[in-house]
Coordinates of C-alpha atoms and ligand atoms in Angstrom, one line a residue:
M1 CA 0.0 0.0 0.0
E2 CA 1.3 3.5 -0.9
P3 CA 2.2 5.3 2.3
K4 CA 1.0 8.8 3.1
C5 CA 3.5 11.6 2.5
Y6 CA 4.6 13.2 5.6
D7 CA 7.2 15.7 4.4
R8 CA 9.7 13.9 6.6
L9 CA 12.6 15.1 4.4
K10 CA 11.4 18.6 3.6
G11 CA 14.0 20.8 2.1
Q12 CA 16.8 18.2 2.2
P13 CA 19.0 18.0 -0.9
A14 CA 19.6 14.3 -1.7
I15 CA 21.9 12.6 -4.2
V16 CA 20.7 9.2 -5.3
T17 CA 23.2 7.4 -7.6
G18 CA 22.0 5.1 -10.3
A19 CA 18.6 6.6 -10.0
N20 CA 17.1 6.1 -13.4
S21 CA 16.0 2.4 -12.9
G22 CA 15.2 -0.2 -10.4
I23 CA 15.8 0.4 -6.7
G24 CA 17.5 3.8 -7.3
K25 CA 14.5 5.1 -9.2
A26 CA 12.0 4.0 -6.5
V27 CA 14.2 5.6 -3.8
A28 CA 14.5 8.9 -5.7
V29 CA 10.8 9.1 -6.2
Q30 CA 10.0 8.3 -2.6
L31 CA 12.5 10.8 -1.2
A32 CA 11.0 13.5 -3.5
K33 CA 7.5 12.6 -2.2
E34 CA 8.8 13.3 1.3
G35 CA 10.0 16.7 0.3
A36 CA 13.6 16.1 -0.5
K37 CA 15.3 18.0 -3.4
V38 CA 16.6 15.0 -5.4
V39 CA 19.6 14.7 -7.7
V40 CA 18.9 11.8 -10.1
N41 CA 22.4 10.5 -10.9
Y42 CA 22.7 8.3 -14.0
I43 CA 25.3 7.1 -16.4
G44 CA 23.2 6.1 -19.5
N45 CA 19.7 5.9 -20.9
E46 CA 18.6 9.6 -21.1
E47 CA 15.0 8.5 -22.0
A48 CA 14.6 6.6 -18.7
T49 CA 16.1 9.5 -16.8
K50 CA 13.6 12.0 -18.3
E51 CA 10.8 9.7 -17.2
V52 CA 12.0 9.8 -13.6
I53 CA 12.4 13.5 -13.7
S54 CA 8.9 14.1 -15.1
E55 CA 7.3 11.6 -12.7
I56 CA 8.8 13.6 -9.8
R57 CA 7.8 17.0 -11.4
D58 CA 4.3 15.7 -11.9
F59 CA 3.6 15.6 -8.2
G60 CA 5.4 19.0 -7.6
G61 CA 8.7 17.5 -6.5
E62 CA 12.1 19.3 -6.9
V63 CA 14.6 17.4 -9.0
M64 CA 17.5 17.6 -11.3
A65 CA 19.4 15.0 -13.3
Y66 CA 23.2 14.7 -13.3
K67 CA 25.2 12.4 -15.5
A68 CA 28.3 11.0 -13.8
D69 CA 30.2 7.8 -13.5
V70 CA 30.5 7.1 -9.7
S71 CA 33.8 5.3 -10.2
K72 CA 35.5 8.4 -11.7
E73 CA 36.8 10.8 -9.1
E74 CA 36.6 14.0 -11.1
E75 CA 33.0 13.2 -12.1
V76 CA 31.9 12.6 -8.6
V77 CA 33.6 15.8 -7.3
A78 CA 31.9 17.8 -10.1
M79 CA 28.5 16.2 -9.2
F80 CA 28.8 17.4 -5.6
R81 CA 30.0 20.8 -6.7
K82 CA 27.0 21.2 -9.0
T83 CA 24.5 20.0 -6.4
I84 CA 25.9 22.4 -3.8
E85 CA 25.8 25.3 -6.3
T86 CA 22.1 24.4 -7.1
Y87 CA 20.6 23.4 -3.8
G88 CA 23.1 25.1 -1.4
T89 CA 24.2 21.9 0.4
V90 CA 23.6 18.1 0.5
H91 CA 21.9 16.4 3.4
I92 CA 21.4 12.9 2.1
L93 CA 23.4 10.5 -0.1
V94 CA 22.0 7.2 -1.3
N95 CA 24.9 5.2 -2.7
N96 CA 22.8 3.0 -4.9
A97 CA 24.7 2.6 -8.3
G98 CA 25.7 -1.0 -8.7
I99 CA 26.3 -3.6 -11.4
Q100 CA 26.8 -7.4 -11.8
K101 CA 29.2 -9.0 -14.2
D102 CA 28.8 -12.7 -13.3
A103 CA 31.3 -15.4 -14.2
A104 CA 32.6 -18.6 -12.8
I105 CA 35.7 -17.8 -10.6
D106 CA 38.1 -19.6 -12.9
E107 CA 36.7 -17.8 -16.0
M108 CA 36.4 -14.3 -14.5
S109 CA 38.4 -11.7 -16.3
L110 CA 40.4 -9.1 -14.5
E111 CA 38.2 -6.5 -16.2
E112 CA 35.0 -8.2 -14.9
W113 CA 36.5 -8.2 -11.4
Q114 CA 37.7 -4.6 -11.5
K115 CA 34.6 -3.1 -13.2
V116 CA 32.3 -4.4 -10.4
I117 CA 34.7 -3.4 -7.6
N118 CA 35.2 0.1 -9.2
V119 CA 31.5 0.9 -9.5
N120 CA 30.1 -0.9 -6.5
L121 CA 32.8 -0.3 -3.9
T122 CA 35.1 2.6 -5.0
G123 CA 32.0 4.5 -6.3
Q124 CA 30.5 4.3 -2.7
F125 CA 33.9 5.5 -1.2
L126 CA 34.2 8.5 -3.6
C127 CA 30.6 9.6 -3.1
S128 CA 30.7 9.1 0.6
R129 CA 33.9 11.1 0.9
E130 CA 32.5 14.1 -0.9
A131 CA 29.2 13.9 1.1
I132 CA 31.1 13.8 4.4
K133 CA 33.2 16.8 3.5
E134 CA 30.0 18.8 2.9
F135 CA 28.3 17.4 6.1
K136 CA 31.3 18.4 8.2
R137 CA 31.6 21.8 6.6
R138 CA 27.9 22.7 7.3
G139 CA 27.3 20.9 10.6
I140 CA 23.8 20.5 12.0
D141 CA 21.0 22.7 10.8
E142 CA 18.3 21.9 13.3
H143 CA 15.5 23.3 11.2
I144 CA 16.2 20.6 8.7
S145 CA 17.4 17.5 10.6
N146 CA 18.9 16.3 13.9
S147 CA 21.9 14.9 11.9
A148 CA 24.5 16.8 10.0
G149 CA 24.0 14.3 7.2
K150 CA 22.8 10.8 6.3
I151 CA 24.3 8.2 4.0
I152 CA 22.7 4.9 2.8
C153 CA 25.0 2.4 1.3
M154 CA 22.9 0.1 -0.9
S155 CA 24.4 -3.3 -0.2
S156 CA 22.8 -6.7 -0.6
V157 CA 22.0 -9.9 1.3
H158 CA 25.3 -10.8 -0.4
D159 CA 27.2 -8.8 2.1
V160 CA 26.7 -11.9 4.3
I161 CA 25.5 -14.7 2.0
P162 CA 28.3 -16.1 -0.2
W163 CA 27.3 -16.3 -3.9
A164 CA 28.9 -18.8 -6.2
G165 CA 29.4 -17.5 -9.7
H166 CA 29.3 -13.9 -8.4
A167 CA 32.5 -13.6 -6.4
N168 CA 33.2 -10.0 -7.7
Y169 CA 29.7 -8.8 -6.7
A170 CA 29.8 -10.5 -3.3
A171 CA 33.3 -9.2 -2.6
S172 CA 32.1 -5.7 -3.4
K173 CA 29.1 -6.0 -1.1
G174 CA 31.2 -7.5 1.7
G175 CA 33.6 -4.6 1.3
I176 CA 30.7 -2.1 1.5
M177 CA 29.7 -3.6 4.8
L178 CA 33.0 -2.7 6.5
L179 CA 33.4 0.5 4.5
M180 CA 30.0 1.6 5.9
K181 CA 30.7 0.5 9.5
S182 CA 34.2 2.1 9.5
M183 CA 32.9 5.4 8.2
A184 CA 29.9 5.3 10.6
Q185 CA 32.3 4.8 13.5
E186 CA 34.6 7.6 12.3
V187 CA 32.0 10.3 11.8
A188 CA 29.3 9.5 14.4
P189 CA 30.8 12.2 16.7
E190 CA 29.9 14.8 14.0
K191 CA 26.3 13.5 14.1
I192 CA 26.6 12.0 10.6
R193 CA 24.7 8.7 10.3
I194 CA 25.8 6.0 7.9
N195 CA 23.8 2.7 7.4
S196 CA 23.3 0.1 4.7
I197 CA 20.2 -1.5 3.2
G198 CA 20.6 -5.1 2.2
P199 CA 17.9 -5.9 -0.4
G200 CA 17.1 -9.5 -1.1
A201 CA 15.7 -10.4 -4.5
I202 CA 13.8 -7.3 -5.7
K203 CA 12.1 -7.2 -9.1
T204 CA 14.5 -4.9 -11.1
P205 CA 16.4 -5.2 -14.4
I206 CA 19.6 -6.5 -12.6
N207 CA 18.0 -9.9 -11.9
E208 CA 15.2 -10.1 -14.4
S209 CA 16.2 -13.6 -15.5
A210 CA 15.6 -14.8 -11.9
W211 CA 11.9 -13.8 -11.7
S212 CA 10.6 -13.1 -15.2
T213 CA 9.4 -16.7 -16.0
T214 CA 7.2 -18.8 -13.7
E215 CA 9.8 -21.6 -13.4
A216 CA 12.5 -19.1 -12.5
E217 CA 10.3 -17.3 -9.9
Q218 CA 9.3 -20.7 -8.3
K219 CA 12.9 -21.5 -7.9
L220 CA 13.7 -18.1 -6.4
L221 CA 10.8 -18.3 -4.0
K222 CA 12.4 -21.3 -2.3
L223 CA 15.0 -18.8 -1.0
I224 CA 12.5 -16.4 0.4
P225 CA 10.5 -17.4 3.5
Q226 CA 7.9 -14.7 2.9
N227 CA 7.2 -16.3 -0.4
R228 CA 7.2 -13.1 -2.4
V229 CA 9.8 -11.5 -4.6
G230 CA 10.4 -7.9 -3.4
E231 CA 9.4 -4.7 -5.1
P232 CA 11.5 -1.5 -5.4
A233 CA 8.9 0.2 -3.2
D234 CA 9.8 -2.1 -0.3
I235 CA 13.3 -0.7 -0.4
A236 CA 12.2 2.9 -1.0
R237 CA 10.1 2.9 2.2
A238 CA 12.9 1.6 4.3
A239 CA 15.3 4.2 2.7
V240 CA 13.0 7.1 3.7
W241 CA 12.9 5.9 7.3
L242 CA 16.6 5.4 7.4
V243 CA 17.4 8.9 6.3
S244 CA 14.7 10.6 8.4
D245 CA 15.0 11.7 12.0
E246 CA 12.7 8.7 13.0
S247 CA 15.8 6.6 12.9
E248 CA 18.0 9.2 14.6
Y249 CA 19.8 6.6 16.9
V250 CA 20.4 4.0 14.2
N251 CA 24.0 4.1 13.0
G252 CA 26.3 1.6 11.3
V253 CA 23.8 -1.2 10.7
T254 CA 22.7 -3.1 7.6
L255 CA 18.9 -3.3 7.5
Y256 CA 18.0 -6.4 5.5
V257 CA 14.9 -5.9 3.5
D258 CA 14.7 -9.4 2.0
G259 CA 11.5 -11.2 3.0
G260 CA 13.7 -13.4 5.3
M261 CA 16.3 -14.4 2.7
T262 CA 19.1 -14.1 5.3
L263 CA 17.3 -16.6 7.6
Y264 CA 18.9 -19.7 6.1
P265 CA 15.6 -20.9 4.5
G266 CA 17.1 -24.4 3.8
F267 CA 17.0 -25.0 7.6
A268 CA 13.3 -24.5 7.8
T269 CA 12.9 -28.2 7.0
G270 CA 16.5 -29.5 7.3
G271 CA 19.4 -29.5 9.7
Ligands
BGC1 C1 21.4 -9.2 -6.6 C2 20.2 -9.9 -7.3 C3 19.8 -11.1 -6.5 C4 19.6 -10.8 -5.0 C5 19.3 -12.0 -4.2 C6 21.0 -8.9 -5.2 O1 22.0 -8.2 -4.5 O2 21.7 -8.0 -7.3 O3 20.6 -10.2 -8.6 O4 18.6 -11.6 -7.0 O5 20.8 -10.1 -4.5 O6 20.2 -13.0 -4.5

């Protein structure tokens, strides 16, 4: 059910990376519904980006698009500069951009390894670093939020569940887990909050082959105790809570939004 809008993020500039499809798009739209001024970061597919922008403008939300590769230092720095020029500051970063390049470990090329690490892990480092600089510079503005800034690192159930055939992806997500916790520990005294969301199987383009046919979906459901593949909106609602003052004392955790996928479903009947 669509939640009511409460303006929980009124006036807060928010950068969402990889925001023209899947989870990123749902998060961008939901933050805007709560009053955030959203920067829709993207790397390709201008058409899809325009659709997100008009969806947000249609309900009166404030939004701009910004094309940048999160794994490129200069592009990330320029994106933060432009956001601060346009909206005055940044209060929220959602490190969402992520890719998969699956291969058996003995067939994985160095390029497949590096590309995934660069986008999924280095991209989160670069964006977080720029966000934290701005959060520290500004400090707390109590009219806006009780925190000086909030970061969500979009992780995965695969920051704890090993994943054969996806070692590059699982390594990037495992890395995100300790990047997130180390940063959270370091900047908590400045009232900056950093947490992860660990989505399970969510219906998005990244995993379409795992749910788009009935056979595939039945197989996938065996891994999900709640017996439902997730929707991007499930993640978007959690994201709003995690960057709002309602979660003010939550810091350095991964919130799994996965229908129970991390509960070792094989043990429901075995062991
Ligand atoms: C992956 C999806 C996968 C899900 C559950 C996500 O992080 O991107 O492809 O379906 O984890 O395994």
